[in-house]
Coordinates of C-alpha atoms in Angstrom, one line a residue:
M1 CA 34.6 16.7 56.7
I2 CA 33.3 13.5 55.3
V3 CA 29.8 14.9 54.9
I4 CA 31.1 17.8 52.9
L5 CA 33.2 15.5 50.7
F6 CA 30.2 13.3 49.7
A7 CA 28.1 16.4 49.1
L8 CA 30.8 17.7 46.8
I9 CA 31.0 14.4 44.9
A10 CA 27.1 14.4 44.5
S11 CA 27.2 17.8 43.2
L12 CA 29.8 17.0 40.6
N13 CA 28.0 13.8 39.5
A14 CA 24.6 16.0 39.1
D15 CA 26.5 18.6 37.0
A16 CA 28.0 15.8 34.9
F17 CA 24.5 14.4 34.2
D18 CA 22.7 17.5 33.3
T19 CA 19.7 16.3 31.2
T20 CA 18.2 19.7 30.3
I21 CA 18.3 21.7 27.1
S22 CA 17.6 25.5 27.4
F23 CA 16.0 26.9 24.3
P24 CA 16.3 30.7 23.9
R25 CA 13.0 32.6 23.3
Y26 CA 14.0 34.9 20.4
T27 CA 11.9 37.7 18.9
F28 CA 12.5 38.9 15.4
D29 CA 11.8 42.3 14.0
N30 CA 11.3 41.9 10.2
T31 CA 11.6 45.5 9.5
T32 CA 15.1 46.0 11.2
Q33 CA 16.0 42.3 10.6
I34 CA 17.2 42.1 14.3
L35 CA 17.0 39.0 16.2
T36 CA 16.8 39.7 19.9
W37 CA 17.2 37.5 23.1
D38 CA 15.7 39.5 26.0
R39 CA 17.3 37.8 28.9
T40 CA 15.6 40.2 31.4
K41 CA 12.2 38.5 30.9
T42 CA 11.3 35.5 33.3
D43 CA 10.3 33.3 30.3
N44 CA 13.3 34.2 28.2
V45 CA 14.2 30.4 27.9
V46 CA 12.3 27.2 27.8
T47 CA 14.1 24.4 29.7
V48 CA 13.4 20.8 28.6
D49 CA 14.5 17.5 30.2
W50 CA 15.6 15.3 27.4
N51 CA 15.9 12.4 29.8
A52 CA 12.1 12.2 30.7
A53 CA 8.9 11.6 28.9
P54 CA 6.9 12.4 26.8
Y55 CA 8.8 11.6 23.6
P56 CA 6.5 12.8 20.8
F57 CA 8.5 11.1 18.0
G58 CA 8.8 7.4 19.5
G59 CA 10.2 5.6 22.4
P60 CA 13.9 5.8 22.8
D61 CA 14.2 2.2 23.6
A62 CA 12.4 1.2 20.4
D63 CA 14.2 -1.2 18.0
E64 CA 13.6 1.3 15.4
L65 CA 12.4 4.9 15.0
N66 CA 11.8 7.2 12.1
V67 CA 10.6 10.9 13.1
F68 CA 9.0 11.5 9.8
T69 CA 6.4 8.8 10.4
K70 CA 4.9 11.0 13.2
Q71 CA 3.0 13.1 10.7
G72 CA 2.9 10.4 8.0
V73 CA 5.6 11.7 5.6
S74 CA 7.6 9.5 3.4
V75 CA 11.1 10.8 3.2
T76 CA 13.4 9.3 0.9
S77 CA 16.1 10.2 -1.8
E78 CA 13.2 10.0 -4.4
T79 CA 10.4 11.6 -2.5
L80 CA 12.0 14.6 -0.6
A81 CA 11.1 17.8 -2.3
I82 CA 14.7 19.2 -2.1
K83 CA 16.1 16.5 -4.3
D84 CA 16.0 18.9 -7.3
Y85 CA 17.5 21.9 -5.4
V86 CA 21.0 20.4 -4.4
T87 CA 23.1 22.7 -6.6
I88 CA 25.2 25.0 -4.4
P89 CA 24.6 28.8 -5.1
D90 CA 27.4 30.8 -6.6
D91 CA 26.0 34.3 -6.6
T92 CA 25.7 35.6 -3.0
Y93 CA 27.7 34.6 0.2
P94 CA 24.5 34.5 2.4
R95 CA 22.9 32.0 0.0
Y96 CA 26.2 30.0 -0.3
K97 CA 26.5 29.7 3.5
Y98 CA 22.9 28.8 4.0
R99 CA 23.1 25.9 1.7
T100 CA 26.7 24.7 2.8
S101 CA 26.1 25.0 6.7
G102 CA 23.4 22.5 6.7
V103 CA 20.6 24.9 7.7
F104 CA 18.8 24.1 4.4
E105 CA 18.5 20.4 5.2
F106 CA 17.8 21.1 8.8
H107 CA 14.8 23.4 8.0
T108 CA 13.5 20.8 5.4
A109 CA 13.7 18.0 8.0
V110 CA 12.0 19.9 10.9
L111 CA 9.1 21.1 8.7
A112 CA 8.5 17.5 7.5
A113 CA 8.7 16.0 11.1
Y114 CA 6.7 18.7 12.9
Y115 CA 4.2 19.8 10.3
G116 CA 4.1 17.0 7.7
L117 CA 5.4 19.3 5.1
N118 CA 7.5 17.9 2.3
V119 CA 8.4 21.4 0.9
V120 CA 11.5 23.2 -0.4
P121 CA 12.7 26.0 2.1
S122 CA 13.3 29.3 0.0
D123 CA 17.0 30.2 0.5
Y124 CA 16.3 33.7 -1.1
Y125 CA 13.6 34.3 1.6
Y126 CA 15.8 33.2 4.5
T127 CA 18.9 35.3 3.2
E128 CA 16.8 38.4 2.1
C129 CA 14.3 38.5 5.1
G130 CA 16.3 36.7 7.9
P131 CA 18.4 38.2 10.7
Y132 CA 21.6 40.3 9.8
E133 CA 21.9 41.6 13.5
Y134 CA 21.7 40.0 16.8
R135 CA 21.3 41.5 20.3
E136 CA 20.9 40.3 23.8
E137 CA 19.3 42.3 26.6
T138 CA 20.4 41.7 30.2
E139 CA 19.6 43.3 33.6
T140 CA 22.7 45.4 33.4
H141 CA 22.6 46.6 29.8
S142 CA 21.4 46.2 26.2
E143 CA 24.1 45.3 23.9
D144 CA 24.5 46.9 20.6
P145 CA 23.4 44.6 17.8
L146 CA 26.1 42.4 16.4
Q147 CA 26.2 41.8 12.7
I148 CA 25.6 38.2 11.8
N149 CA 24.7 36.1 8.8
P150 CA 21.3 34.6 8.8
S151 CA 22.7 31.1 9.0
D152 CA 24.5 32.0 12.2
K153 CA 21.3 31.9 14.1
P154 CA 19.0 29.7 12.2
A155 CA 16.0 30.5 14.4
F156 CA 12.5 29.3 13.3
V157 CA 11.0 32.6 14.7
V158 CA 12.0 34.1 11.4
G159 CA 9.8 31.7 9.5
I160 CA 10.7 29.3 6.7
N161 CA 9.1 30.2 3.5
D162 CA 8.1 27.9 0.7
V163 CA 9.7 28.3 -2.6
N164 CA 6.3 28.0 -4.2
C165 CA 5.7 31.3 -2.5
Y166 CA 8.9 33.2 -2.6
G167 CA 10.1 31.8 -6.0
T168 CA 13.3 31.1 -7.4
I169 CA 14.7 34.5 -8.3
G170 CA 16.2 36.8 -5.7
G171 CA 16.1 40.6 -5.3
E172 CA 18.5 42.8 -7.3
I173 CA 22.0 43.2 -5.8
E174 CA 24.9 45.3 -7.0
Q175 CA 27.5 43.3 -8.8
G176 CA 30.9 44.8 -8.6
E177 CA 33.9 44.1 -10.7
E178 CA 35.1 41.5 -8.3
Q179 CA 34.5 37.8 -9.4
G180 CA 32.8 35.0 -7.1
L181 CA 30.4 35.2 -4.2
V182 CA 28.8 38.7 -3.5
D183 CA 28.6 39.6 0.3
D184 CA 25.2 41.1 -0.2
H185 CA 21.5 40.2 -0.5
G186 CA 18.3 41.5 -2.2
Q187 CA 15.6 43.3 -0.5
C188 CA 13.0 41.2 1.3
R189 CA 9.8 40.9 -0.7
T190 CA 6.5 41.6 1.0
N191 CA 4.5 39.1 -1.1
C192 CA 4.7 35.7 -2.9
V193 CA 5.5 35.8 -6.6
N194 CA 1.6 35.7 -7.4
G195 CA 0.8 38.5 -5.0
D196 CA -0.2 36.4 -2.0
P197 CA 1.0 37.6 1.5
L198 CA 4.2 36.0 2.4
E199 CA 2.6 34.6 5.4
Q200 CA 0.4 32.2 3.5
G201 CA 3.7 30.3 2.6
T202 CA 5.5 30.7 5.9
Y203 CA 5.8 28.0 8.4
G204 CA 7.4 27.2 11.7
K205 CA 7.5 30.5 13.6
A206 CA 6.3 28.9 16.8
L207 CA 9.2 26.6 17.0
L208 CA 12.0 27.0 19.4
T209 CA 15.6 26.5 18.1
Y210 CA 18.6 25.0 19.9
S211 CA 22.0 25.5 18.1
G212 CA 25.1 25.0 20.3
D213 CA 27.9 22.7 21.6
E214 CA 25.8 20.1 23.6
L215 CA 28.0 17.2 23.9
V216 CA 26.4 13.9 22.9
N217 CA 29.0 11.2 24.0
D218 CA 26.7 8.0 24.0
E219 CA 24.0 6.6 21.6
D220 CA 21.4 6.4 24.2
K221 CA 21.6 10.0 24.8
L222 CA 21.3 10.5 21.0
K223 CA 18.3 8.3 20.9
K224 CA 16.7 10.3 23.5
L225 CA 17.4 13.7 21.8
I226 CA 15.8 12.3 18.4
A227 CA 12.9 10.9 20.1
K228 CA 12.2 14.1 22.1
F229 CA 13.2 16.9 19.6
G230 CA 13.0 15.2 16.1
P231 CA 15.7 15.8 13.5
V232 CA 19.2 16.5 14.7
S233 CA 21.6 18.4 12.5
Y234 CA 25.3 17.9 13.1
F235 CA 28.6 17.9 11.3
S236 CA 30.8 15.1 10.5
A237 CA 33.0 15.5 7.6
G238 CA 29.9 17.2 6.0
M239 CA 26.6 18.5 7.4
Y240 CA 23.9 15.7 7.9
V241 CA 20.7 15.4 9.6
L242 CA 19.9 12.4 11.8
Y243 CA 16.2 11.2 11.6
G244 CA 16.1 7.9 13.4
W245 CA 17.8 4.4 13.7
R246 CA 17.2 0.8 13.4
T247 CA 18.6 -2.2 15.2
E248 CA 20.6 -4.8 13.4
E249 CA 21.7 -8.3 14.2
Y250 CA 23.4 -8.6 17.6
S251 CA 21.7 -5.3 18.8
Q252 CA 24.0 -3.0 16.6
T253 CA 22.3 0.4 16.1
Q254 CA 22.4 2.0 12.6
F255 CA 21.4 5.7 12.7
L256 CA 19.5 7.0 9.8
R257 CA 20.7 10.3 8.2
F258 CA 20.7 12.3 5.0
G259 CA 22.7 15.1 3.6
I260 CA 23.8 17.0 0.5
V261 CA 27.2 15.7 -0.6
D262 CA 28.9 16.8 -3.8
E263 CA 25.5 18.4 -4.8
Q264 CA 23.8 14.9 -4.5
L265 CA 21.1 14.1 -1.9
Q266 CA 22.3 11.0 0.0
F267 CA 20.5 8.8 2.5
E268 CA 22.6 6.4 4.3
D269 CA 23.0 4.5 7.7
T270 CA 25.8 5.3 10.1
I271 CA 27.2 4.1 13.5
F272 CA 27.2 6.2 16.5
R273 CA 30.2 8.6 17.0
P274 CA 30.5 11.4 19.7
M275 CA 29.5 14.8 18.3
D276 CA 28.8 18.4 19.3
S277 CA 27.8 21.4 17.4
I278 CA 24.3 20.2 17.0
R279 CA 20.9 21.6 16.1
F280 CA 17.5 20.8 16.8
A281 CA 14.0 22.2 17.3
Y282 CA 11.2 22.0 19.9
S283 CA 7.4 22.9 20.1
E284 CA 5.9 23.5 23.5
T285 CA 2.7 22.0 22.1
F286 CA 3.2 19.6 19.3
P287 CA 1.6 21.0 16.3
E288 CA -1.0 19.5 14.0
K289 CA -0.1 18.5 10.5
I290 CA -0.9 21.2 8.0
E291 CA -1.2 21.5 4.2
A292 CA 1.6 23.2 2.1
Y293 CA 1.0 26.5 0.4
N294 CA -0.5 26.1 -2.9
P295 CA -0.8 29.1 -5.2
V296 CA -3.3 27.5 -7.4
H297 CA -5.8 27.7 -4.6
S298 CA -4.7 31.2 -3.8
D299 CA -5.3 32.6 -7.2
P300 CA -7.3 30.0 -9.2
Q301 CA -8.2 32.4 -12.0
G302 CA -4.5 33.4 -12.7
E303 CA -5.4 37.1 -12.2
Q304 CA -2.0 37.9 -10.9
Q305 CA 0.0 35.6 -13.2
C306 CA 1.6 35.3 -16.5
A307 CA 2.2 39.0 -17.1
T308 CA 5.7 38.3 -18.7
D309 CA 7.6 35.3 -19.8
T310 CA 9.7 35.4 -16.6
V311 CA 7.1 35.5 -13.9
P312 CA 6.0 31.8 -14.5
T313 CA 9.5 30.6 -13.7
D314 CA 9.1 31.8 -10.3
G315 CA 6.4 29.1 -9.8
C316 CA 3.2 30.8 -10.7
F317 CA 0.4 28.9 -12.6
C318 CA -0.8 29.8 -16.0
T319 CA -3.9 29.6 -18.1
P320 CA -3.9 29.8 -21.9
E321 CA -6.1 32.8 -21.7
N322 CA -3.4 34.8 -19.7
Y323 CA -0.3 33.5 -21.7
P324 CA -0.9 31.2 -24.6
P325 CA 2.8 31.2 -25.7
L326 CA 3.6 29.1 -22.6
M327 CA 1.5 26.3 -23.6
P328 CA 3.7 24.6 -26.3
I329 CA 2.7 21.0 -25.7
R330 CA -0.8 20.4 -25.0
S331 CA -3.3 21.9 -27.5
Q332 CA -4.7 25.2 -27.0
K333 CA -8.2 23.9 -27.9
D334 CA -8.2 21.3 -25.3
L335 CA -7.1 23.8 -22.6
W336 CA -9.6 26.4 -23.6
E337 CA -12.4 23.8 -23.5
K338 CA -11.3 22.4 -20.1
S339 CA -10.3 25.9 -18.6
E340 CA -7.4 23.9 -17.1
I341 CA -4.8 25.5 -14.9
V342 CA -1.4 24.2 -15.9
K343 CA 1.7 24.8 -14.1
L344 CA 4.6 25.9 -16.3
S345 CA 7.2 23.5 -14.7
A346 CA 5.3 20.5 -16.0
F347 CA 6.4 21.5 -19.5
E348 CA 10.0 22.2 -18.7

């Protein structure tokens, strides 16, 4: 009887200190826009022990850690690319939710930490091309797809597209007589605004995504999660991304976080508080640093660009030969002589 009792206690203690995270291995059909978790496959999840090395972003016992230094990215309120994209959309509900649920900042931080990319994720891409149905397949049955919003399942398998590729204007939607947010979205494009394939400006499809109710009830565990998985997105009277920590006098830990608050990008320190409803990513093989999509390299002669006075506002690059009216500041003669490619936004 005593042996059984001790065995039961040991089992309960083991369950209370489960140190593994299971990442679903989703697949995504970009034609049907269905996100699927096929649980009949033996490799349908990737289970990772956060309490064991390696810690790719730094040691959890370090006095300070910043996940962005892994790939050599400077991330501050002045350098982060999304600093000029903090206005909350007021046209469609999918875009509104993407920007208010913290997914926008989460995608931004993960791309910077894992790939060294300081880019602006396109909310139009994720809400026009992302998942609107979710299905789980088990040994006993295949569920009918459930309707979801793309932000409900912020899976990287969908891909995160650069705003320099997808642009800043979405597809057409039917606007009814009602006022406010429209619960609809435009049709997913097949190319960047300059004609390049979307894949050239899409990142992160190999990353796995955890989004759930994992309880973080002590700061040592939080440090290990950050050191293991990188940026951690969570809710605390607003959506924030934790990206490291520093140790102050008397060994007090200040965690580093940023978020968009009242349409302002804010970086600040915070003390530890228990949390749940968190998100983070994972790569089975840590990726190499990559270069961001650059439409100048893709279309150096401007052959696909400057057809109208609206195309350049989507991020294309213009030459005076293609669209002279868009060169109001520098002299036409100077541009002609140097055959210089100039981005319109430089003159806005």
